[in-house]
Short mmCIF file of C-alpha atoms and ligand atoms in Angstrom, two decimals:
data_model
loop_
_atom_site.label_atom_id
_atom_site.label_comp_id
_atom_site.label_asym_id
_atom_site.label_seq_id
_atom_site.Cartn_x
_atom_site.Cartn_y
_atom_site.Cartn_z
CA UNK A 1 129.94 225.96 205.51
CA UNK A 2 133.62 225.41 204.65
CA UNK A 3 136.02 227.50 202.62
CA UNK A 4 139.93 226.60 202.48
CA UNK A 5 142.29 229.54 201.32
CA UNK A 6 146.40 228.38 201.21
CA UNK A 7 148.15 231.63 200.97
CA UNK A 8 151.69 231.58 199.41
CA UNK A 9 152.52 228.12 201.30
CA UNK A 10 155.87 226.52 201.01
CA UNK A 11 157.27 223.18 202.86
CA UNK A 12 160.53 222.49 203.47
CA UNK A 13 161.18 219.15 204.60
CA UNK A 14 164.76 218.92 206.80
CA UNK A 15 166.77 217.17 204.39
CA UNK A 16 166.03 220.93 202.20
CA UNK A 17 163.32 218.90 199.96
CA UNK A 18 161.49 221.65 198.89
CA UNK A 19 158.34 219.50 198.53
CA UNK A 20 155.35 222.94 198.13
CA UNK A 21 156.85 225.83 196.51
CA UNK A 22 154.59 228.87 197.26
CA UNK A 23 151.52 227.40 196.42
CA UNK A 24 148.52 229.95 196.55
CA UNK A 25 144.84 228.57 195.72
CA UNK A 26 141.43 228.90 197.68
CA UNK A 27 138.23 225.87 197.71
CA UNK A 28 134.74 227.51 197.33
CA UNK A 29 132.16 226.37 200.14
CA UNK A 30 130.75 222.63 199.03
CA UNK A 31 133.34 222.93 196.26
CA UNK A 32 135.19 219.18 195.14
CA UNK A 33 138.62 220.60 194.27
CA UNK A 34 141.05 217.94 193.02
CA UNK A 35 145.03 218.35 193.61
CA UNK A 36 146.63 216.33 190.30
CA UNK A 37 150.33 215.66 189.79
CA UNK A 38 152.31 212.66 189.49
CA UNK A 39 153.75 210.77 192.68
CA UNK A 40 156.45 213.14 195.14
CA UNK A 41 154.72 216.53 193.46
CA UNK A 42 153.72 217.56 196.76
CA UNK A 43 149.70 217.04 197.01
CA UNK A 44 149.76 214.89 200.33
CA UNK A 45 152.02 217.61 201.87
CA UNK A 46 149.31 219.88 201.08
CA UNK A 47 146.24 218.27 202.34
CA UNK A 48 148.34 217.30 205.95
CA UNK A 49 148.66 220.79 206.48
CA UNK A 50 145.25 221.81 205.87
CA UNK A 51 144.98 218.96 208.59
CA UNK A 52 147.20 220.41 210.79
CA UNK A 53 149.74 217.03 210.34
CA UNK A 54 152.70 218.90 209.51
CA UNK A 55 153.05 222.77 209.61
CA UNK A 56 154.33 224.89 206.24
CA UNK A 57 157.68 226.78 206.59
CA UNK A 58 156.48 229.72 205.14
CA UNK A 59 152.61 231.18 204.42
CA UNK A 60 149.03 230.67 205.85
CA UNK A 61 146.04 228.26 205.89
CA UNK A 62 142.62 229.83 206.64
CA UNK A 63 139.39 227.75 207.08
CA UNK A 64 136.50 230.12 206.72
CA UNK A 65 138.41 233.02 206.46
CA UNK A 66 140.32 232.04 210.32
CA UNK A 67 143.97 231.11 210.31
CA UNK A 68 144.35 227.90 211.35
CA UNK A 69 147.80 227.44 212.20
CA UNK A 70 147.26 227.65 215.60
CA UNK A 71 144.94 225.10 216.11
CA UNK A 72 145.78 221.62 217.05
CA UNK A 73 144.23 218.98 214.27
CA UNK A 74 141.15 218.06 216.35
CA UNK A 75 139.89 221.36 216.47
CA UNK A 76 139.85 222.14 212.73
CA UNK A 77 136.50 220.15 212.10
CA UNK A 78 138.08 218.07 209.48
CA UNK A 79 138.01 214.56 208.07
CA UNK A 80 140.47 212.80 206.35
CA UNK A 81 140.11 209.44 204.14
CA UNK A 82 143.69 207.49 203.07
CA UNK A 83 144.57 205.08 200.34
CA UNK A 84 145.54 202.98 203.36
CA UNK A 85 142.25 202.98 205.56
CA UNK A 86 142.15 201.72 208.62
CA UNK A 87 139.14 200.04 209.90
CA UNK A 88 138.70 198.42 213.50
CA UNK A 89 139.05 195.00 213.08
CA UNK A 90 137.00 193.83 216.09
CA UNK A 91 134.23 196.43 215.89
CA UNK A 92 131.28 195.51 213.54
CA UNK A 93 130.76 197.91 210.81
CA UNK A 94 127.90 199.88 212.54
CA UNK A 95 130.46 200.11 215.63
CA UNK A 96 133.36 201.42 213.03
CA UNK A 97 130.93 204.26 211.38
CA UNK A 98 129.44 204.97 214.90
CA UNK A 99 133.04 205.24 216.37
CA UNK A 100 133.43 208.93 216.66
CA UNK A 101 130.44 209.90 217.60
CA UNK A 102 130.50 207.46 220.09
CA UNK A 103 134.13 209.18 221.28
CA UNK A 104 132.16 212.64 220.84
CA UNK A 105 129.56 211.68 223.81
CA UNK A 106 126.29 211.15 221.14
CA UNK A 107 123.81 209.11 222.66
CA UNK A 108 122.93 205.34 221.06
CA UNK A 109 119.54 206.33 219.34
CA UNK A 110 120.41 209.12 217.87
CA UNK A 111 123.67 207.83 217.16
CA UNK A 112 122.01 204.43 215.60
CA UNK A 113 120.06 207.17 213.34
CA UNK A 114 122.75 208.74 211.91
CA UNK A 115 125.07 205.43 211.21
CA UNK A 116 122.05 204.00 209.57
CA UNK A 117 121.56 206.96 207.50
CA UNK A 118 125.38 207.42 206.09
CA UNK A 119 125.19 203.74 205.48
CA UNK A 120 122.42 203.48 203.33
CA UNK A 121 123.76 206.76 201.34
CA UNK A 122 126.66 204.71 200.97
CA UNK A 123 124.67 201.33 200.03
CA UNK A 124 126.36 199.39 203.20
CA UNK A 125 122.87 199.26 204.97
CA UNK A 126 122.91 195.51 204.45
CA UNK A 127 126.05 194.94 206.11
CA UNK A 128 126.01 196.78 209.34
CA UNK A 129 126.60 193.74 211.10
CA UNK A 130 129.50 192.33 209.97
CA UNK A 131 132.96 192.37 210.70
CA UNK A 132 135.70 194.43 208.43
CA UNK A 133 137.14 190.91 207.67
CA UNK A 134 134.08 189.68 205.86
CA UNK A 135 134.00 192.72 203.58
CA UNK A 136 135.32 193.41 200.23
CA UNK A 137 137.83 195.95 199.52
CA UNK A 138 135.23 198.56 197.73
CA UNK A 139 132.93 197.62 201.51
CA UNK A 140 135.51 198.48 203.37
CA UNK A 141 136.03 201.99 201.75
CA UNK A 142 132.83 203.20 202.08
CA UNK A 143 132.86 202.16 205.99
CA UNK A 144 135.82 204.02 206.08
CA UNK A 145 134.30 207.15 204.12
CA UNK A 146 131.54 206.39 206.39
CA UNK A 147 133.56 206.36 209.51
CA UNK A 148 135.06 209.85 208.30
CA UNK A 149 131.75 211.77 207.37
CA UNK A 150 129.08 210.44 209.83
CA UNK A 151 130.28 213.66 212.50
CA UNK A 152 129.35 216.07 209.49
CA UNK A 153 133.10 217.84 209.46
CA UNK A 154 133.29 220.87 207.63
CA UNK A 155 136.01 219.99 205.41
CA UNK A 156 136.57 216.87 203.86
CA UNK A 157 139.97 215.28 203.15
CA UNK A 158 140.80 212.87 200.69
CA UNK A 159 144.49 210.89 199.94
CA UNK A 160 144.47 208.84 196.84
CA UNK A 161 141.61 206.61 198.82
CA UNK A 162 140.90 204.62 195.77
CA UNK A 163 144.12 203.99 194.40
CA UNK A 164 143.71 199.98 196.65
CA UNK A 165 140.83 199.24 194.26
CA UNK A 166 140.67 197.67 190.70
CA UNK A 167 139.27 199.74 188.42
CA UNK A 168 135.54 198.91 187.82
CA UNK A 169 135.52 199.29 191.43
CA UNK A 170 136.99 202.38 191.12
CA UNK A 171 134.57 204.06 188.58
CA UNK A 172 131.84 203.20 190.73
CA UNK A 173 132.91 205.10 193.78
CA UNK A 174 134.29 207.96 191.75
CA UNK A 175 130.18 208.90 191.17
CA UNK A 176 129.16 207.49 194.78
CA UNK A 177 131.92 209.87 196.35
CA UNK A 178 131.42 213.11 194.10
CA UNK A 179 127.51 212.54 194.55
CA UNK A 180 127.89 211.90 197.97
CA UNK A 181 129.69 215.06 198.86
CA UNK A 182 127.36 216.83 196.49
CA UNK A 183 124.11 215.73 198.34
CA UNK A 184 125.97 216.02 201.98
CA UNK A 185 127.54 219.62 200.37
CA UNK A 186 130.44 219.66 202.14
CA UNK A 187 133.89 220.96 200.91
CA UNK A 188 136.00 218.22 199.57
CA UNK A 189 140.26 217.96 198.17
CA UNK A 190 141.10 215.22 196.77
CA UNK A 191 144.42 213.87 196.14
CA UNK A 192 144.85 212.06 193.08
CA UNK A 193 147.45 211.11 190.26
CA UNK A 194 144.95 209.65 188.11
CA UNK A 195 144.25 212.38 185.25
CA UNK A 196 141.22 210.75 184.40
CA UNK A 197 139.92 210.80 187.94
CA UNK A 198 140.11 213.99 188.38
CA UNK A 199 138.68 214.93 185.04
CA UNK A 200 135.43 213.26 185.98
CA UNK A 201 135.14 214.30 189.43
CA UNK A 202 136.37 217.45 190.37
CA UNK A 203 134.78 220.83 190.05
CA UNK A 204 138.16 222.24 189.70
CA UNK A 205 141.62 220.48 189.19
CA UNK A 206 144.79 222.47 190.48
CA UNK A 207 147.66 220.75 188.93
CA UNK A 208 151.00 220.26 190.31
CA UNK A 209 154.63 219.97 189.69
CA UNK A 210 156.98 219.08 191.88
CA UNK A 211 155.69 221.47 194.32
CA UNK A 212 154.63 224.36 191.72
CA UNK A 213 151.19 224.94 191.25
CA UNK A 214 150.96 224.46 187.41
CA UNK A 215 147.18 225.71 186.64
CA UNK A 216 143.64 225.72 187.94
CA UNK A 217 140.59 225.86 186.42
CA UNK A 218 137.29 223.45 185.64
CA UNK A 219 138.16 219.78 184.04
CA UNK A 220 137.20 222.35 180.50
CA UNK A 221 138.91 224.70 181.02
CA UNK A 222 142.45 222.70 181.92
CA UNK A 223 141.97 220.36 178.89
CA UNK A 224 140.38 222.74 176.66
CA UNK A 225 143.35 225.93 177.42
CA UNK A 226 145.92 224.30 179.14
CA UNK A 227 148.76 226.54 181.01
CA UNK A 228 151.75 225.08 180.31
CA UNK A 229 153.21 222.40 178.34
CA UNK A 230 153.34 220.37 181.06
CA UNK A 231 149.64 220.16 181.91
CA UNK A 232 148.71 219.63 178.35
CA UNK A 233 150.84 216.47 178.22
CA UNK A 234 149.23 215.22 181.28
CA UNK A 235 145.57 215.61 181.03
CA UNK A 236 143.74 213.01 178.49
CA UNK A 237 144.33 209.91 177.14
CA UNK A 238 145.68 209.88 174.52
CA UNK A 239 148.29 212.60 175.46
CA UNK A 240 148.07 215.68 173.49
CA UNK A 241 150.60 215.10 170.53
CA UNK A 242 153.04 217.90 171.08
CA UNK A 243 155.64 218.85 167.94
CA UNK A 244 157.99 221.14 167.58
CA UNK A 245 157.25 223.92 164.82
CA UNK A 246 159.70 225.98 163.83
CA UNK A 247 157.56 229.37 162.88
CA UNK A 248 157.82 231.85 159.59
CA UNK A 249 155.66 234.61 159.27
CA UNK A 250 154.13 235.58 155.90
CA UNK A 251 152.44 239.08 156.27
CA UNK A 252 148.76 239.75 155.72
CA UNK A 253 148.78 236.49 154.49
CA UNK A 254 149.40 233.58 157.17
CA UNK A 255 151.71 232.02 159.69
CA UNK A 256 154.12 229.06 158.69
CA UNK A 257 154.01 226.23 161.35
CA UNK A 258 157.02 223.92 159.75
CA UNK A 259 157.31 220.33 160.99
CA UNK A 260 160.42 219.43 159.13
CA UNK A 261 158.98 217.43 156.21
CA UNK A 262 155.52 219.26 156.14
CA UNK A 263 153.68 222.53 157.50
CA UNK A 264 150.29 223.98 158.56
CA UNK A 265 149.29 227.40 157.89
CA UNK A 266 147.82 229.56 160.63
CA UNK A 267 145.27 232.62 159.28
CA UNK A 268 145.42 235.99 160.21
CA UNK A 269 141.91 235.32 161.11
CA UNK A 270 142.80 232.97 163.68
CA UNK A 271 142.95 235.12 167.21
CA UNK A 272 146.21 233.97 167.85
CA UNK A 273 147.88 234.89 165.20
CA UNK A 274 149.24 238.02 166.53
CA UNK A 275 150.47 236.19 169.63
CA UNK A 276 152.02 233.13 167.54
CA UNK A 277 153.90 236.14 165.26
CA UNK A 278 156.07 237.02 167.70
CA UNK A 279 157.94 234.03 167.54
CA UNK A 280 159.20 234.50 163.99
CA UNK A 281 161.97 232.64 163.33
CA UNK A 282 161.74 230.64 166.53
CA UNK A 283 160.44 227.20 167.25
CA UNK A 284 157.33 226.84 169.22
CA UNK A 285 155.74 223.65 170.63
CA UNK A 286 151.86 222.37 168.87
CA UNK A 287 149.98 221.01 170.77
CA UNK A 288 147.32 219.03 168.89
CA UNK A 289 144.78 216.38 170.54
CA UNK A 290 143.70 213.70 168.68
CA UNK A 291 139.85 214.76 168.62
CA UNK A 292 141.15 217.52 166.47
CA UNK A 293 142.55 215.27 163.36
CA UNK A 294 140.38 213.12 161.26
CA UNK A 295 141.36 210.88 158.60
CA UNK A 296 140.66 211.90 155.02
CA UNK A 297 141.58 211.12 151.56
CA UNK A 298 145.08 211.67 150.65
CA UNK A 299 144.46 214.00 148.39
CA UNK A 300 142.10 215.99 150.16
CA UNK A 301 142.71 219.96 150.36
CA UNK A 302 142.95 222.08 153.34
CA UNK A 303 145.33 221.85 156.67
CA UNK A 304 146.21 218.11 156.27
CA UNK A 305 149.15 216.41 156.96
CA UNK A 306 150.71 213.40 155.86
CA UNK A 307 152.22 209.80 157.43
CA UNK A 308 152.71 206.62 157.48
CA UNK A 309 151.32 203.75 160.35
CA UNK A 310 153.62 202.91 162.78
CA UNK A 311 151.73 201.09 164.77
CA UNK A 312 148.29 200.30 166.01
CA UNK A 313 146.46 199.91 169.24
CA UNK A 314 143.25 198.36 169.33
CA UNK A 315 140.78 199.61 172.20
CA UNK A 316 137.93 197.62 170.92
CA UNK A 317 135.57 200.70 170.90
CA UNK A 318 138.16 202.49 168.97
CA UNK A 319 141.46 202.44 167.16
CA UNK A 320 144.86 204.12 167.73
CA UNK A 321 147.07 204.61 164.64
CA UNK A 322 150.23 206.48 165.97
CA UNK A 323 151.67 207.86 162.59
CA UNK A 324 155.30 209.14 161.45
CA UNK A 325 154.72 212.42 159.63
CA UNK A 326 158.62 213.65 159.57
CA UNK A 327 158.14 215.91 162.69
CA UNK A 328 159.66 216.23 165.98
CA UNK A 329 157.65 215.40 169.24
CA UNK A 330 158.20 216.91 172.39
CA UNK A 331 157.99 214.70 175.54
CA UNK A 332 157.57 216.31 178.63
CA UNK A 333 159.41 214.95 182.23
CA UNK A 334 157.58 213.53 185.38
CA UNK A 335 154.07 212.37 183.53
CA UNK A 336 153.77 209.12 185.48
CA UNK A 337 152.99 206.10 184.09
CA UNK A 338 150.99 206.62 181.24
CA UNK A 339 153.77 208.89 178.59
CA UNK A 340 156.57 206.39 180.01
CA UNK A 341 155.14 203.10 179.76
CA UNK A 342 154.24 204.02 176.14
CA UNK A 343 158.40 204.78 175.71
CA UNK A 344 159.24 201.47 177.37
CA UNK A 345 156.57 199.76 175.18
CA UNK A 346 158.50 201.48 172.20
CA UNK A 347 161.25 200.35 173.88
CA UNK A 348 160.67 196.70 174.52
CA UNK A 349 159.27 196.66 171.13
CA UNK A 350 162.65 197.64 168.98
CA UNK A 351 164.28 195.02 170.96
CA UNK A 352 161.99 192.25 169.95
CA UNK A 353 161.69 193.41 166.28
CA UNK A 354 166.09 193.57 166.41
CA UNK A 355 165.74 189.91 168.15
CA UNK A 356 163.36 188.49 165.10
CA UNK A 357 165.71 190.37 162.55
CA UNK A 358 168.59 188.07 164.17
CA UNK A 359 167.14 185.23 164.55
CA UNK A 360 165.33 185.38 160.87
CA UNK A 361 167.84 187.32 159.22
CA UNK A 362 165.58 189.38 157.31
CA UNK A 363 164.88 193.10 158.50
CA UNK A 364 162.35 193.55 160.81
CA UNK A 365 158.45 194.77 160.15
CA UNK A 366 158.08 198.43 158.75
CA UNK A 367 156.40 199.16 161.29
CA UNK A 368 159.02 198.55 163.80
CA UNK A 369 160.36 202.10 165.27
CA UNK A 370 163.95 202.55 164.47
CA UNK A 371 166.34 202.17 167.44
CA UNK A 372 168.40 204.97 166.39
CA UNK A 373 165.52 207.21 165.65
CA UNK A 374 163.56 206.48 169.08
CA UNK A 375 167.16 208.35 170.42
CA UNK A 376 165.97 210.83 172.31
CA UNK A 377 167.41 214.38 172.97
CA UNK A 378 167.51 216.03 176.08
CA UNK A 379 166.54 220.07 176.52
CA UNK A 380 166.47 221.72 179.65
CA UNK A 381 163.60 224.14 179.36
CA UNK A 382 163.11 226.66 182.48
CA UNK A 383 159.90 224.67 183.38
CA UNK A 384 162.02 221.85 183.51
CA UNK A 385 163.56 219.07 181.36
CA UNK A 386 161.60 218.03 178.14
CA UNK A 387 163.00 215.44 175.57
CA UNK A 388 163.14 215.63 171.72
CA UNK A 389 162.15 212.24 169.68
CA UNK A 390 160.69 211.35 166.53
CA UNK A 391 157.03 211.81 166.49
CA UNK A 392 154.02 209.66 166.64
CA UNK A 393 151.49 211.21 165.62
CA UNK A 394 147.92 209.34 167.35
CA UNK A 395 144.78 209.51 165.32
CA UNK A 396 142.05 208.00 166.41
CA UNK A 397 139.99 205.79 163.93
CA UNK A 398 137.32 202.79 163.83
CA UNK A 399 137.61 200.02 165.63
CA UNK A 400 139.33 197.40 164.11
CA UNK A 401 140.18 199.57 160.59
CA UNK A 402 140.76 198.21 157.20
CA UNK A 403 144.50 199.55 157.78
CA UNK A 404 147.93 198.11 158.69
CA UNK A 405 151.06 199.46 160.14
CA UNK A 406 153.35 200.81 156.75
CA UNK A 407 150.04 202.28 155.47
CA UNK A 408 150.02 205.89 154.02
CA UNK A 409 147.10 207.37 156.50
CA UNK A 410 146.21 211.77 155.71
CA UNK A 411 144.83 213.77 158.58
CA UNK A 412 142.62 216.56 158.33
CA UNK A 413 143.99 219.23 161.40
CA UNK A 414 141.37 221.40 162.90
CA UNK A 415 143.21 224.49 163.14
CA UNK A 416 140.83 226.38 165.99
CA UNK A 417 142.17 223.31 168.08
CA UNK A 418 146.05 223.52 168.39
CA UNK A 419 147.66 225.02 171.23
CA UNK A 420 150.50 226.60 171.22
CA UNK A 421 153.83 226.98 173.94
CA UNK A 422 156.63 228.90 174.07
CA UNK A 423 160.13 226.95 174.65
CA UNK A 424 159.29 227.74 178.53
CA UNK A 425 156.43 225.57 178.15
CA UNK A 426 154.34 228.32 178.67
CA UNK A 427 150.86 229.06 176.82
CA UNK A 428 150.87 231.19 174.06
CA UNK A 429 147.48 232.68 173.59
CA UNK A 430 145.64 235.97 174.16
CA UNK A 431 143.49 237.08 176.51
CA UNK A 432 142.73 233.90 178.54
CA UNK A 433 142.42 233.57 182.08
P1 ADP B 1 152.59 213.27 196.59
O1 ADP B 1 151.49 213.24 197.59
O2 ADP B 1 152.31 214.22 195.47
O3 ADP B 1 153.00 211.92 196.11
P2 ADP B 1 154.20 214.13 198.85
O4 ADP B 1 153.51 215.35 199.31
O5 ADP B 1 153.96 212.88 199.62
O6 ADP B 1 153.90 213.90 197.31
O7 ADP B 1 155.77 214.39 198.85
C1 ADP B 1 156.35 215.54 198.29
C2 ADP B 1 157.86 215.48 198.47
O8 ADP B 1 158.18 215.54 199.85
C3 ADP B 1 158.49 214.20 197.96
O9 ADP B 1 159.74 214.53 197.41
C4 ADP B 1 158.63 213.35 199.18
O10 ADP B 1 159.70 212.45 199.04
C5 ADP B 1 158.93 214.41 200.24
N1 ADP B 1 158.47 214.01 201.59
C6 ADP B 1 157.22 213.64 201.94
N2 ADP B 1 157.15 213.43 203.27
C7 ADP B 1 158.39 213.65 203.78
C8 ADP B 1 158.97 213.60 205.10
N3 ADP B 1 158.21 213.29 206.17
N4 ADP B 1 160.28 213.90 205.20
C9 ADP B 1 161.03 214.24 204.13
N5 ADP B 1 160.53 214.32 202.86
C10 ADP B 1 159.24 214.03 202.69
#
């Protein structure tokens, strides 16, 4: 039985790096509780307190309901598994796993027992034998998972430990750790920056910005009602398109959401309405993922909107069309890889298209963003900085569609799914949460 509660913690490194900012959330007994955020937003900082590796400046840890602070790291009945693991390289694997309850004074039967029991739950049984230099990388984690869970600790601890791995590797352990720590039902956080891990594994994500906790909730209930702008442009692939809607109010009638060239109409029906109302006159930020549009015929009625292909990415079980439809996209700061690779691919691919125009002299492919267009503005929002550039719409399609980039392409907008954020980046909605 394990329960973790982090009351109003904040760490302040020397240099005045404020690296947790009054972070507040509690783990349920045998829950799998996921910290997300991208690299330097504080999760390792978190889980080495809980660990009793650093101390907080300010605030309190409890484990089952005792404050912990006190109590030197060995005494906290916790186990802790990093990205870079650590195995004894002269001890066979059984000697590895067996380690600390060999340090703890457990006897070699029942010791044997238990190291061949965690083994075979983690389908090393075969390889007790050997030496961590004959293993492969995915081995070697589980002896080291092994090594961490074989003296039953109460809490489990977990730093980006697949981050080493490539990624069929990866997927594999994600459902061997989850169902692991399931079966064994002990209390596991997880550090990750990996959206999709944490989607599939936790049974709730808290997600972080530089040191602010951002939201909480189930993997539903942070993709399906995200809290702030932020954590809607993090979670799913692809990101949630996010454009800027200047909004007009018609009474009894509908709400306006103008995207420059085109607009949707919000219902009174709709439950938000009232909520989205208040911002007459003001621009708002739509959130819309791309499960929610589906391609129809251009001249289809209802909420559609209009574009042209940019460009196209294949993903063999689907296709990508990312589509100019006149609007304005918000980009939100600090994603990680994913939301800036995509602008250096935009990037890299102007240049080349402005190279071939050079070098052919004739203008480059349609579907060739603009260089001035892919400009993008800077706004300093209270939640911190988010950038304004032309947007892509993405839609997702069949693989391998009968359509090319400079193709008209209409999108049917399911209305129920659009979110909707306030120029904080805050959620506007009602009654959620
Ligand atoms: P994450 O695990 O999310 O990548 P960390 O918790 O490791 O982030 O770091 C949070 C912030 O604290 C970062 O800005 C990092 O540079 C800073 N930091 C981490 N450890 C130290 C340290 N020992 N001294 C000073 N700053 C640190």
């Amino acid at each position: 039985m394990s329960t973790v509660d982090i009351k109003d913690v904040t760490k302040v490194w020397p240099d005045g790096t404020v690296a947790v900012d009054h972070v507040s959330l509690d783990v349920k007994d045998g829950e799998f509780m996921v910290l997300l955020g991208p690299s330097g937003c504080g999760k390792s900082t978190i889980l080495r307190m809980i660990a009793g590796l650093e101390d907080p400046t300010e605030g309190d840890i409890l484990l089952n309901g005792e404050p912990v602070l006190d109590l030197a790291p060995r005494d906290r009945r916790i186990a802790m598994v990093f990205q870079d693991f650590a195995l004894y390289p002269h001890m066979s694997v059984s000697e590895n796993i067996g380690f600390p309850l060999k340090l703890s004074g457990v006897e070699p039967v029942p010791r044997g027992e238990q190291i061949g029991n965690v083994a075979s739950a983690l389908g090393i049984g075969d390889v007790l034998a050997r030496k961590p230099g004959q293993l492969s990388g995915g081995q070697r984690q589980r002896v080291a998972m092994g090594r961490a869970i074989v003296r039953r600790p109460g809490l489990f601890l977990m730093d980006e430990p697949l981050s080493n791995l490539d990624s069929g590797l990866r997927a594999e352990l994600r459902a061997e750790i989850t169902g692991l720590t399931r079966e064994l039902g002990v209390t596991t956080m997880y550090v990750t920056h990996d959206q999709a891990e944490a989607l599939t594994m936790a049974d709730r994500v808290a997600i972080l910005r530089r040191g602010v906790l951002q939201d909480i909730g189930t993997p539903t209930e942070v993709y399906g009602r995200p809290a702030t702008l932020y954590v809607a442009a993090f979670l799913g692939a692809p990101r949630m398109n996010l454009l800027e809607a200047s909004v007009y109010v018609h009474l009894d009638r509908y709400i306006a959401l103008n995207f420059g060239e085109q607009a949707l109409y919000l219902p009174w029906t709709d439950i938000r309405a009232r909520a989205v109302a208040h911002y007459h006159g003001e621009r708002i930020v739509v959130g819309m993922r791309a499960e929610a549009l589906t391609p129809v015929a251009p001249d289809a009625p209802g909420d559609v909107l209009h574009g042209r292909i940019r460009y196209l990415e294949h993903h063999g079980h689907e296709s990508l069309a990312y589509l100019d439809i006149g609007a304005t996209a918000i980009m939100v700061d600090e994603m990680g890889s994913a939301v800036h690779d995509h602008q250096v691919e935009v990037g890299a691919f102007s240049k080349i298209s402005a190279a071939f125009s050079r070098l052919t002299g004739r203008p480059s492919n349609g579907a060739a963003p603009d260089r001035e267009e892919t400009k993008q503005e800077s706004v300093l929002g209270e939640n911190g900085r988010h950038h304004r550039r032309p947007a892509e719409l993405a839609v997702r399609l069949a693989p391998y569609p009968a359509v090319s980039p400079g193709h008209p392409l209409a999108v049917t907008v399911r209305m129920d799914s659009l979110h909707f954020f306030d120029d904080r980046g805050d959620r506007i909605d009602v009654g959620w949460r």
